[in-house]
CSV table of C-alpha atoms in Angstrom, one decimal:
chain,number,residue,atom,x,y,z
M,1,UNK,CA,-43.2,0.2,66.3
M,2,UNK,CA,-42.2,-3.4,65.7
M,3,UNK,CA,-38.5,-4.0,65.7
M,4,UNK,CA,-39.0,-5.7,62.4
M,5,UNK,CA,-40.4,-2.7,60.6
M,6,UNK,CA,-38.8,0.4,62.0
M,7,UNK,CA,-38.7,3.4,59.6
M,8,UNK,CA,-35.0,3.0,59.3
M,9,UNK,CA,-35.5,-0.6,58.1
M,10,UNK,CA,-38.3,0.3,55.6
M,11,UNK,CA,-36.6,3.3,54.1
M,12,UNK,CA,-33.2,1.6,53.9
M,13,UNK,CA,-34.5,-1.5,52.3
M,14,UNK,CA,-36.5,0.6,49.8
M,15,UNK,CA,-33.4,2.7,48.8
M,16,UNK,CA,-31.1,-0.3,48.3
M,17,UNK,CA,-33.7,-2.3,46.4
M,18,UNK,CA,-34.2,0.6,44.0
M,19,UNK,CA,-30.5,0.7,43.5
M,20,UNK,CA,-30.4,-3.1,42.8
M,21,UNK,CA,-33.3,-2.9,40.4
M,22,UNK,CA,-31.7,0.0,38.5
M,23,UNK,CA,-28.5,-2.1,38.2
M,24,UNK,CA,-30.5,-5.0,36.8
M,25,UNK,CA,-32.6,-2.9,34.3
M,26,UNK,CA,-29.8,-0.6,33.2
M,27,UNK,CA,-26.3,-1.6,34.4
M,28,UNK,CA,-24.6,0.8,31.9
M,29,UNK,CA,-26.7,3.7,33.1
M,30,UNK,CA,-26.0,2.9,36.7
M,31,UNK,CA,-22.3,2.6,36.0
M,32,UNK,CA,-22.2,5.9,34.1
M,33,UNK,CA,-24.0,7.8,36.8
M,34,UNK,CA,-21.9,6.4,39.7
M,35,UNK,CA,-18.7,7.0,37.8
M,36,UNK,CA,-19.5,10.6,37.2
M,37,UNK,CA,-20.4,11.1,40.9
M,38,UNK,CA,-17.2,9.3,42.0
M,39,UNK,CA,-15.0,11.5,39.8
M,40,UNK,CA,-16.5,14.7,41.1
M,41,UNK,CA,-16.1,13.5,44.8
M,42,UNK,CA,-12.5,12.5,44.3
M,43,UNK,CA,-11.6,15.7,42.4
M,44,UNK,CA,-13.3,18.2,44.6
M,45,UNK,CA,-13.2,16.5,48.1
M,46,UNK,CA,-10.2,14.2,48.0
M,47,UNK,CA,-8.5,16.6,50.5
M,48,UNK,CA,-11.4,16.1,52.9
M,49,UNK,CA,-11.0,12.4,53.0
M,50,UNK,CA,-7.2,12.8,53.7
M,51,UNK,CA,-7.8,15.4,56.4
M,52,UNK,CA,-10.7,13.5,58.0
M,53,UNK,CA,-8.7,10.3,58.3
M,54,UNK,CA,-5.7,12.2,59.8
M,55,UNK,CA,-8.0,13.8,62.4
M,56,UNK,CA,-9.3,10.4,63.4
M,57,UNK,CA,-5.8,9.1,63.9
M,58,UNK,CA,-4.7,12.1,65.9
M,59,UNK,CA,-7.8,11.8,68.1
M,60,UNK,CA,-7.0,8.1,68.8
M,61,UNK,CA,-3.4,8.9,69.8
M,62,UNK,CA,-4.6,11.7,72.0
M,63,UNK,CA,-7.0,9.4,73.9
M,64,UNK,CA,-4.2,6.9,74.6
M,65,UNK,CA,-2.3,9.5,76.6
M,66,UNK,CA,-5.2,11.5,78.0
M,67,UNK,CA,-7.0,11.0,81.3
M,68,UNK,CA,-10.0,9.7,79.3
M,69,UNK,CA,-8.1,6.5,78.7
M,70,UNK,CA,-9.1,5.2,82.1
M,71,UNK,CA,-12.9,5.3,81.3
M,72,UNK,CA,-14.4,1.8,81.2
M,73,UNK,CA,-16.7,0.8,78.3
M,74,UNK,CA,-19.3,-0.5,80.7
M,75,UNK,CA,-19.8,-0.3,84.4
M,76,UNK,CA,-16.7,0.3,86.5
M,77,UNK,CA,-16.6,-3.3,87.8
M,78,UNK,CA,-17.3,-5.1,84.5
M,79,UNK,CA,-14.7,-7.5,83.0
M,80,UNK,CA,-14.0,-8.0,79.3
M,81,UNK,CA,-16.4,-10.5,77.6
M,82,UNK,CA,-13.8,-12.2,75.4
M,83,UNK,CA,-10.2,-13.4,75.9
M,84,UNK,CA,-7.6,-11.4,74.2
M,85,UNK,CA,-6.8,-13.8,71.3
M,86,UNK,CA,-10.5,-14.3,70.5
M,87,UNK,CA,-11.0,-10.5,70.7
M,88,UNK,CA,-8.1,-9.9,68.3
M,89,UNK,CA,-9.3,-12.6,65.9
M,90,UNK,CA,-12.8,-11.1,65.8
M,91,UNK,CA,-11.4,-7.6,65.2
M,92,UNK,CA,-9.1,-8.7,62.4
M,93,UNK,CA,-11.3,-11.2,60.5
M,94,UNK,CA,-14.3,-8.9,60.5
M,95,UNK,CA,-12.2,-5.8,59.6
M,96,UNK,CA,-10.0,-6.6,56.7
M,97,UNK,CA,-9.9,-10.3,56.0
M,98,UNK,CA,-10.9,-10.5,52.3
M,99,UNK,CA,-9.0,-7.4,51.5
M,100,UNK,CA,-5.7,-8.6,52.9
M,101,UNK,CA,-5.9,-11.8,50.9
M,102,UNK,CA,-7.0,-10.0,47.7
M,103,UNK,CA,-4.4,-7.3,47.7
M,104,UNK,CA,-1.6,-9.0,49.7
M,105,UNK,CA,0.5,-9.8,46.6
M,106,UNK,CA,-1.1,-7.5,44.1
M,107,UNK,CA,-0.9,-4.0,45.6
M,108,UNK,CA,2.9,-3.8,46.1
M,109,UNK,CA,3.4,-5.1,42.5
M,110,UNK,CA,1.0,-2.4,41.2
M,111,UNK,CA,2.9,0.3,43.1
M,112,UNK,CA,6.3,-1.2,42.0
M,113,UNK,CA,5.4,-0.7,38.3
M,114,UNK,CA,3.4,2.5,38.8
M,115,UNK,CA,4.8,4.2,41.9
M,116,UNK,CA,3.5,7.7,43.0
M,117,UNK,CA,6.9,9.4,42.7
M,118,UNK,CA,9.8,7.0,42.1
M,119,UNK,CA,11.0,5.7,38.8
M,120,UNK,CA,9.1,2.4,38.0
M,121,UNK,CA,10.8,-0.9,38.5
M,122,UNK,CA,13.7,0.4,40.6
M,123,UNK,CA,14.8,-0.3,44.2
M,124,UNK,CA,13.3,3.0,45.2
M,125,UNK,CA,10.0,2.0,43.6
M,126,UNK,CA,10.0,-1.2,45.6
M,127,UNK,CA,10.6,0.8,48.9
M,128,UNK,CA,7.8,3.2,47.9
M,129,UNK,CA,5.5,0.3,47.1
M,130,UNK,CA,5.8,-1.3,50.5
M,131,UNK,CA,5.6,2.0,52.3
M,132,UNK,CA,2.4,3.0,50.7
M,133,UNK,CA,0.9,-0.4,51.1
M,134,UNK,CA,1.6,-0.2,54.9
M,135,UNK,CA,0.0,3.3,54.8
M,136,UNK,CA,-3.2,2.1,53.1
M,137,UNK,CA,-3.7,-0.8,55.5
M,138,UNK,CA,-2.2,0.6,58.7
M,139,UNK,CA,-3.1,3.1,61.3
M,140,UNK,CA,-5.5,5.3,59.4
M,141,UNK,CA,-8.1,2.7,58.6
M,142,UNK,CA,-8.0,1.3,62.1
M,143,UNK,CA,-8.3,4.8,63.5
M,144,UNK,CA,-11.5,5.2,61.5
M,145,UNK,CA,-12.9,2.0,63.0
M,146,UNK,CA,-11.7,2.9,66.4
M,147,UNK,CA,-13.5,6.2,66.5
M,148,UNK,CA,-16.9,4.7,65.7
M,149,UNK,CA,-16.4,1.5,67.7
M,150,UNK,CA,-15.3,3.5,70.7
M,151,UNK,CA,-18.3,5.8,70.6
M,152,UNK,CA,-20.8,3.0,70.2
M,153,UNK,CA,-19.3,0.9,73.0
M,154,UNK,CA,-19.1,3.9,75.3
M,155,UNK,CA,-22.7,5.1,74.8
M,156,UNK,CA,-24.2,1.6,74.7
M,157,UNK,CA,-22.4,0.0,77.6
M,158,UNK,CA,-21.6,2.9,79.9
M,159,UNK,CA,-24.5,5.3,79.2
M,160,UNK,CA,-27.2,2.8,78.4
M,161,UNK,CA,-28.1,4.3,75.0
M,162,UNK,CA,-29.5,2.3,72.2
M,163,UNK,CA,-26.9,0.6,70.0
M,164,UNK,CA,-27.6,3.0,67.2
M,165,UNK,CA,-25.1,5.4,65.5
M,166,UNK,CA,-27.7,8.2,65.9
M,167,UNK,CA,-27.7,7.7,69.7
M,168,UNK,CA,-24.0,8.7,69.8
M,169,UNK,CA,-25.1,12.2,68.9
M,170,UNK,CA,-27.2,12.7,72.0
M,171,UNK,CA,-24.7,15.1,73.8
M,172,UNK,CA,-24.8,17.3,70.7
M,173,UNK,CA,-28.4,17.0,69.4
M,174,UNK,CA,-30.3,16.0,72.6
M,175,UNK,CA,-33.8,14.5,72.0
M,176,UNK,CA,-33.6,15.4,68.3
M,177,UNK,CA,-31.8,12.1,67.8
M,178,UNK,CA,-35.1,10.4,68.3
M,179,UNK,CA,-36.7,12.2,65.4
M,180,UNK,CA,-36.0,12.6,61.6
M,181,UNK,CA,-32.4,13.7,62.1
M,182,UNK,CA,-31.6,10.4,63.9
M,183,UNK,CA,-33.4,8.4,61.3
M,184,UNK,CA,-31.4,10.2,58.6
M,185,UNK,CA,-28.1,9.4,60.4
M,186,UNK,CA,-29.0,5.7,60.7
M,187,UNK,CA,-30.1,5.4,57.1
M,188,UNK,CA,-26.8,6.8,55.9
M,189,UNK,CA,-24.9,4.3,58.1
M,190,UNK,CA,-27.0,1.5,56.7
M,191,UNK,CA,-26.4,2.6,53.1
M,192,UNK,CA,-22.6,2.9,53.7
M,193,UNK,CA,-22.5,-0.6,55.3
M,194,UNK,CA,-24.4,-2.3,52.5
M,195,UNK,CA,-22.2,-1.0,49.8
M,196,UNK,CA,-19.0,-1.1,51.8
M,197,UNK,CA,-19.5,-4.8,52.5
M,198,UNK,CA,-20.9,-5.5,49.0
M,199,UNK,CA,-17.6,-4.1,47.6
M,200,UNK,CA,-15.6,-6.5,49.7
M,201,UNK,CA,-17.8,-9.5,48.8
M,202,UNK,CA,-17.3,-8.6,45.1
M,203,UNK,CA,-13.6,-8.7,45.6
M,204,UNK,CA,-13.9,-12.0,47.4
M,205,UNK,CA,-16.0,-13.6,44.7
M,206,UNK,CA,-13.5,-12.4,42.0
M,207,UNK,CA,-10.6,-13.9,43.9
M,208,UNK,CA,-12.3,-17.2,44.5
M,209,UNK,CA,-13.1,-17.3,40.8
M,210,UNK,CA,-9.5,-16.4,40.0
M,211,UNK,CA,-8.3,-19.3,42.1
M,212,UNK,CA,-10.7,-21.7,40.5
M,213,UNK,CA,-9.6,-20.5,37.1
M,214,UNK,CA,-5.9,-20.8,38.0
M,215,UNK,CA,-6.3,-24.3,39.4
M,216,UNK,CA,-8.8,-25.9,37.2
M,217,UNK,CA,-9.4,-23.5,34.2
M,218,UNK,CA,-12.9,-22.6,35.3
M,219,UNK,CA,-14.0,-19.6,33.3
M,220,UNK,CA,-13.4,-16.3,35.0
M,221,UNK,CA,-16.7,-14.5,34.4
M,222,UNK,CA,-19.6,-12.6,35.9
M,223,UNK,CA,-21.8,-15.7,35.8
M,224,UNK,CA,-19.3,-17.8,37.9
M,225,UNK,CA,-18.8,-14.9,40.3
M,226,UNK,CA,-22.5,-14.5,40.7
M,227,UNK,CA,-22.8,-18.2,41.4
M,228,UNK,CA,-20.1,-17.9,44.1
M,229,UNK,CA,-21.8,-15.0,45.7
M,230,UNK,CA,-25.1,-16.9,45.8
M,231,UNK,CA,-23.6,-20.1,47.2
M,232,UNK,CA,-21.6,-18.4,49.9
M,233,UNK,CA,-24.6,-16.2,50.7
M,234,UNK,CA,-26.6,-19.3,51.6
M,235,UNK,CA,-23.7,-20.4,53.9
M,236,UNK,CA,-23.5,-17.1,55.7
M,237,UNK,CA,-27.3,-16.9,56.1
M,238,UNK,CA,-27.0,-20.3,57.8
M,239,UNK,CA,-24.3,-18.9,60.0
M,240,UNK,CA,-26.3,-15.8,60.8
M,241,UNK,CA,-29.1,-18.0,62.2
M,242,UNK,CA,-26.8,-19.7,64.7
M,243,UNK,CA,-26.3,-16.5,66.7
M,244,UNK,CA,-23.3,-14.3,67.3
M,245,UNK,CA,-21.3,-16.4,69.8
M,246,UNK,CA,-21.7,-19.7,68.0
M,247,UNK,CA,-21.4,-18.6,64.4
M,248,UNK,CA,-19.1,-15.6,64.2
M,249,UNK,CA,-16.8,-16.6,67.1
M,250,UNK,CA,-16.2,-20.0,65.6
M,251,UNK,CA,-15.6,-18.7,62.1
M,252,UNK,CA,-13.4,-15.9,63.4
M,253,UNK,CA,-11.1,-18.3,65.2
M,254,UNK,CA,-11.0,-20.6,62.2
M,255,UNK,CA,-10.1,-17.6,60.0
M,256,UNK,CA,-7.3,-16.6,62.3
M,257,UNK,CA,-5.8,-20.1,62.4
M,258,UNK,CA,-6.0,-20.5,58.6
M,259,UNK,CA,-4.4,-17.0,58.1
M,260,UNK,CA,-1.6,-17.7,60.6
M,261,UNK,CA,-0.9,-21.1,59.0
M,262,UNK,CA,-0.7,-19.6,55.5
M,263,UNK,CA,1.4,-16.6,56.7
M,264,UNK,CA,3.8,-18.9,58.6
M,265,UNK,CA,4.2,-21.1,55.5
M,266,UNK,CA,5.1,-18.1,53.2
M,267,UNK,CA,7.6,-16.7,55.7
M,268,UNK,CA,9.3,-20.1,56.3
M,269,UNK,CA,9.2,-21.5,52.7
M,270,UNK,CA,9.6,-18.1,51.0
M,271,UNK,CA,12.5,-15.7,51.0
M,272,UNK,CA,12.6,-15.5,54.8
M,273,UNK,CA,15.5,-13.0,55.2
M,274,UNK,CA,14.1,-10.8,52.5
M,275,UNK,CA,10.6,-10.8,54.1
M,276,UNK,CA,11.9,-9.9,57.5
M,277,UNK,CA,14.2,-7.2,56.1
M,278,UNK,CA,11.2,-5.8,54.2
M,279,UNK,CA,9.1,-5.8,57.3
M,280,UNK,CA,11.6,-3.9,59.5
M,281,UNK,CA,12.8,-1.4,56.8
M,282,UNK,CA,9.3,-0.7,55.5
M,283,UNK,CA,7.9,-0.3,59.0
M,284,UNK,CA,10.6,2.3,59.7
M,285,UNK,CA,10.0,4.3,56.5
M,286,UNK,CA,6.3,4.1,57.0
M,287,UNK,CA,6.6,5.6,60.5
M,288,UNK,CA,9.1,8.2,59.3
M,289,UNK,CA,7.0,9.4,56.3
M,290,UNK,CA,3.6,9.0,58.0
M,291,UNK,CA,2.9,12.8,58.4
M,292,UNK,CA,3.8,13.6,54.8
M,293,UNK,CA,1.8,10.7,53.3
M,294,UNK,CA,-1.2,11.5,55.5
M,295,UNK,CA,-1.8,14.8,53.9
M,296,UNK,CA,-0.1,14.6,50.5
M,297,UNK,CA,-2.6,14.8,47.6
M,298,UNK,CA,-0.1,15.9,45.0
M,299,UNK,CA,-1.3,19.5,44.8
M,300,UNK,CA,1.7,20.4,42.5
M,301,UNK,CA,2.1,17.1,40.8
M,302,UNK,CA,-0.7,16.0,38.5
M,303,UNK,CA,0.5,12.4,38.2
M,304,UNK,CA,0.8,12.1,42.0
M,305,UNK,CA,-2.7,13.5,42.4
M,306,UNK,CA,-4.2,11.0,40.0
M,307,UNK,CA,-2.4,8.2,41.8
M,308,UNK,CA,-3.6,9.4,45.2
M,309,UNK,CA,-7.2,9.6,43.9
M,310,UNK,CA,-7.1,6.1,42.5
M,311,UNK,CA,-5.5,4.5,45.5
M,312,UNK,CA,-5.5,6.5,48.8
M,313,UNK,CA,-8.8,8.2,48.3
M,314,UNK,CA,-10.4,4.9,47.3
M,315,UNK,CA,-9.0,3.2,50.4
M,316,UNK,CA,-10.0,5.9,52.8
M,317,UNK,CA,-13.5,5.8,51.3
M,318,UNK,CA,-13.7,2.0,51.6
M,319,UNK,CA,-12.7,2.1,55.2
M,320,UNK,CA,-15.2,4.8,56.0
M,321,UNK,CA,-17.9,2.8,54.2
M,322,UNK,CA,-16.9,-0.2,56.3
M,323,UNK,CA,-16.9,1.8,59.6
M,324,UNK,CA,-20.6,1.4,60.5
M,325,UNK,CA,-20.3,-2.3,60.1
M,326,UNK,CA,-16.9,-2.9,61.7
M,327,UNK,CA,-17.3,-0.2,64.3
M,328,UNK,CA,-20.6,-1.6,65.6
M,329,UNK,CA,-19.2,-5.1,65.6
M,330,UNK,CA,-16.1,-4.3,67.5
M,331,UNK,CA,-18.2,-2.3,70.0
M,332,UNK,CA,-20.4,-5.3,70.5
M,333,UNK,CA,-17.4,-7.6,71.4
M,334,UNK,CA,-15.4,-5.0,73.5
M,335,UNK,CA,-17.6,-4.5,76.5
M,336,UNK,CA,-15.7,-4.2,79.8
M,337,UNK,CA,-12.4,-2.8,78.3
M,338,UNK,CA,-11.0,0.6,79.1
M,339,UNK,CA,-10.8,3.4,76.4
M,340,UNK,CA,-7.0,3.1,76.5
M,341,UNK,CA,-7.1,-0.7,76.1
M,342,UNK,CA,-9.7,-0.5,73.3
M,343,UNK,CA,-7.7,2.1,71.3
M,344,UNK,CA,-4.4,0.3,71.8
M,345,UNK,CA,-5.8,-3.0,70.8
M,346,UNK,CA,-7.9,-1.9,67.8
M,347,UNK,CA,-5.3,0.6,66.5
M,348,UNK,CA,-2.0,-1.2,66.8
M,349,UNK,CA,-2.5,-5.0,66.8
M,350,UNK,CA,-4.2,-5.3,63.4
M,351,UNK,CA,-1.8,-2.7,62.0
M,352,UNK,CA,1.2,-4.7,62.9
M,353,UNK,CA,-0.3,-8.0,61.7
M,354,UNK,CA,-1.3,-6.4,58.4
M,355,UNK,CA,2.3,-5.1,58.0
M,356,UNK,CA,3.7,-8.5,58.6
M,357,UNK,CA,1.2,-10.0,56.1
M,358,UNK,CA,2.1,-7.6,53.3
M,359,UNK,CA,5.8,-8.1,54.0
M,360,UNK,CA,5.3,-11.8,53.6
M,361,UNK,CA,3.0,-11.9,50.6
M,362,UNK,CA,3.9,-8.6,48.9
M,363,UNK,CA,7.6,-9.0,49.8
M,364,UNK,CA,7.6,-12.5,48.3
M,365,UNK,CA,5.9,-11.1,45.1
M,366,UNK,CA,8.5,-8.4,44.7
M,367,UNK,CA,11.3,-10.8,45.4
M,368,UNK,CA,10.1,-13.2,42.7
M,369,UNK,CA,9.5,-10.3,40.3
M,370,UNK,CA,12.8,-8.5,40.9
M,371,UNK,CA,15.2,-11.3,41.5
M,372,UNK,CA,13.9,-14.6,40.2
M,373,UNK,CA,12.6,-13.7,36.8
M,374,UNK,CA,9.0,-14.6,37.6
M,375,UNK,CA,6.7,-12.1,35.8
M,376,UNK,CA,3.9,-12.0,38.4
M,377,UNK,CA,2.9,-8.6,37.1
M,378,UNK,CA,2.4,-9.9,33.6
M,379,UNK,CA,0.3,-12.8,34.9
M,380,UNK,CA,-1.8,-10.4,36.9
M,381,UNK,CA,-2.2,-8.0,34.0
M,382,UNK,CA,-3.4,-10.9,31.8
M,383,UNK,CA,-5.5,-12.8,34.2
M,384,UNK,CA,-6.7,-10.1,36.6
M,385,UNK,CA,-5.7,-8.8,40.0
M,386,UNK,CA,-7.2,-11.9,41.7
M,387,UNK,CA,-4.6,-14.2,40.1
M,388,UNK,CA,-1.6,-12.6,41.8
M,389,UNK,CA,-1.8,-14.7,45.0
M,390,UNK,CA,-2.1,-18.0,43.3
M,391,UNK,CA,0.7,-17.2,40.8
M,392,UNK,CA,2.9,-16.4,43.7
M,393,UNK,CA,2.0,-19.6,45.7
M,394,UNK,CA,2.6,-21.6,42.6
M,395,UNK,CA,6.3,-20.8,42.9
M,396,UNK,CA,6.6,-22.5,46.3
M,397,UNK,CA,6.4,-26.2,47.3
M,398,UNK,CA,3.0,-27.8,48.1
M,399,UNK,CA,1.3,-25.2,45.8
M,400,UNK,CA,-1.9,-27.1,45.3
M,401,UNK,CA,-2.4,-27.4,49.0
M,402,UNK,CA,-1.6,-23.8,49.8
M,403,UNK,CA,-3.8,-22.6,46.9
M,404,UNK,CA,-6.7,-24.7,48.2
M,405,UNK,CA,-6.1,-23.4,51.7
M,406,UNK,CA,-6.2,-19.9,50.3
M,407,UNK,CA,-9.6,-20.6,48.7
M,408,UNK,CA,-10.9,-21.9,52.0
M,409,UNK,CA,-9.5,-18.8,53.8
M,410,UNK,CA,-11.1,-16.4,51.4
M,411,UNK,CA,-14.4,-18.3,51.7
M,412,UNK,CA,-14.4,-18.2,55.5
M,413,UNK,CA,-13.4,-14.5,55.5
M,414,UNK,CA,-16.3,-14.0,53.0
M,415,UNK,CA,-18.8,-15.7,55.3
M,416,UNK,CA,-17.5,-14.0,58.5
M,417,UNK,CA,-17.7,-10.5,57.0
M,418,UNK,CA,-21.1,-11.0,55.5
M,419,UNK,CA,-22.3,-12.8,58.7
M,420,UNK,CA,-21.2,-9.9,60.8
M,421,UNK,CA,-22.7,-7.4,58.5
M,422,UNK,CA,-26.1,-9.0,58.6
M,423,UNK,CA,-26.0,-8.9,62.4
M,424,UNK,CA,-25.0,-5.2,62.4
M,425,UNK,CA,-27.5,-4.2,59.8
M,426,UNK,CA,-30.2,-6.1,61.7
M,427,UNK,CA,-29.2,-4.3,64.9
M,428,UNK,CA,-29.1,-0.9,63.2
M,429,UNK,CA,-32.6,-1.3,61.7
M,430,UNK,CA,-34.3,-2.7,64.8
M,431,UNK,CA,-33.7,0.2,67.2
M,432,UNK,CA,-30.3,-1.2,68.3
M,433,UNK,CA,-31.5,-4.6,69.4
M,434,UNK,CA,-28.6,-6.9,70.3
M,435,UNK,CA,-30.7,-9.8,69.0
M,436,UNK,CA,-32.3,-8.8,65.7
M,437,UNK,CA,-34.7,-11.3,64.3
M,438,UNK,CA,-33.6,-14.0,61.8
M,439,UNK,CA,-35.9,-12.6,59.2
M,440,UNK,CA,-34.4,-9.1,59.3
M,441,UNK,CA,-30.8,-10.6,59.1
M,442,UNK,CA,-31.8,-12.8,56.2
M,443,UNK,CA,-33.3,-9.8,54.4
M,444,UNK,CA,-30.0,-7.9,54.7
M,445,UNK,CA,-28.1,-11.0,53.6
M,446,UNK,CA,-30.1,-11.1,50.4
M,447,UNK,CA,-29.7,-7.4,49.8
M,448,UNK,CA,-25.9,-7.4,50.3
M,449,UNK,CA,-25.5,-10.3,47.9
M,450,UNK,CA,-27.8,-8.7,45.3
M,451,UNK,CA,-25.9,-5.4,45.6
M,452,UNK,CA,-22.5,-7.2,45.1
M,453,UNK,CA,-23.8,-8.9,42.0
M,454,UNK,CA,-25.3,-5.7,40.6
M,455,UNK,CA,-22.0,-3.8,41.2
M,456,UNK,CA,-20.0,-6.5,39.4
M,457,UNK,CA,-22.6,-6.5,36.5
M,458,UNK,CA,-22.5,-2.8,36.1
M,459,UNK,CA,-18.8,-2.0,36.5
M,460,UNK,CA,-16.7,-5.0,37.6
M,461,UNK,CA,-14.0,-4.2,40.1
M,462,UNK,CA,-14.1,-0.5,39.1
M,463,UNK,CA,-17.8,-0.5,39.9
M,464,UNK,CA,-17.1,-1.9,43.4
M,465,UNK,CA,-14.6,0.9,44.1
M,466,UNK,CA,-17.0,3.5,42.8
M,467,UNK,CA,-19.8,2.4,45.2
M,468,UNK,CA,-17.5,2.6,48.2
M,469,UNK,CA,-16.5,6.2,47.5
M,470,UNK,CA,-20.1,7.4,47.0
M,471,UNK,CA,-21.4,5.6,50.1
M,472,UNK,CA,-18.5,6.9,52.2
M,473,UNK,CA,-18.8,10.6,51.5
M,474,UNK,CA,-21.9,11.5,53.6
M,475,UNK,CA,-20.7,9.2,56.4
M,476,UNK,CA,-17.4,11.0,56.7
M,477,UNK,CA,-19.3,14.0,58.1
M,478,UNK,CA,-21.1,11.8,60.6
M,479,UNK,CA,-17.7,10.4,61.8
M,480,UNK,CA,-16.4,14.0,62.3
M,481,UNK,CA,-19.5,14.8,64.3
M,482,UNK,CA,-19.0,11.7,66.4
M,483,UNK,CA,-15.5,12.9,67.5
M,484,UNK,CA,-17.1,16.2,68.7
M,485,UNK,CA,-19.9,14.3,70.5
M,486,UNK,CA,-17.6,11.8,72.2
M,487,UNK,CA,-15.3,14.5,73.5
M,488,UNK,CA,-18.2,16.5,74.9
M,489,UNK,CA,-19.4,13.5,76.8
M,490,UNK,CA,-15.9,12.6,78.0
M,491,UNK,CA,-15.4,16.1,79.4
M,492,UNK,CA,-18.7,15.9,81.2
M,493,UNK,CA,-17.7,12.6,82.8
M,494,UNK,CA,-14.2,13.6,83.9
């Protein structure tokens, strides 16, 4: 069958287009249905999301110290394809770029005013806010990415399997992965990828709109956000046609430098001592409380359970929905590394960078709110979550420049994530081709953009969160199966 029109491609496009049309024809009906499904999943299966993410983290730590860490992701004499800095930049910018910028100031403030257990607006609430922010953006999400990325890289580059998620199940399912079961697995992966990335692009468009509104009073509306999505879609479609090495590598490096520049500015110009104290103390309490936070769904505390469902379960679902996209992409750029090197790099480097990022941006936000009389939370409540970053930067020198830099950073993260997603979706729907056709990539670029617009139309930011949870649920079972398949193959090799 032509690589352009595999059954996975045809069925996946049909399903997502039906969803898009439904959202256009009846946005309220779509929102009502998805909200009901989401509530059922969070209420009945929240424990499964927590347990699954913890299993993935435990598995990754086990691999670091096991004999399997020496296995090469490729032939025994292969060298890594990319230098370390470029590799880290590609991992980070494709994995969490828009999210870090969107939630960097906002999430700790939300937790400070509505903590899971502490009394709101207290020192203990601030500690809890930073600890849970580290938790939501730390080891667990990167463990989810590590599991899938490791499996794909191992089976593709060492075993010569197609670059498909279904191919990872060969040790368990045998030749059945080439039939309907394999098609089903790949379709679920595509569905999760489309809505996981669409969620992120919706956040990105909202924040760009928030920045334009804060700077120049441009109306913060669905119409403006749709225009932003369409404009940037055209840019990432152009990037997608330049090829992986030229397009994504250039943008990833650009993202990393912009992010480092903005991070350095906030640390130096902001409350430096407070930021670094926040980083060290929050990192310590995060590590100390990691086992409890990992499995605490508030079984005996209704308020804590509602909080965990709104935050932790959403995040775990979002990371799982992103796993097909990020996992396939980091597998593609990790050829030649050992299992141990791969796990250490993917698990710990972005986690530490994210912790420093939230200490700088979230810590500065808390400092201004708690000590300087700047009501960032009030501004955020009135103008939307997306305004928090710009309101914080407005308190520092050169605010116009840094806010403009932030808009550029969000836009380049937007393009990079969508660019990478079109490549991965093209690869997944053309039998694992490392060079999917431009037409296939452009098709997926259009569908991702349309999905993001429909999600914003039907439910706004809440609609974005709902889509992630629904898309992630079936893929959670696939990830658990991947752990079993990977261990079976490792044992056969050593």
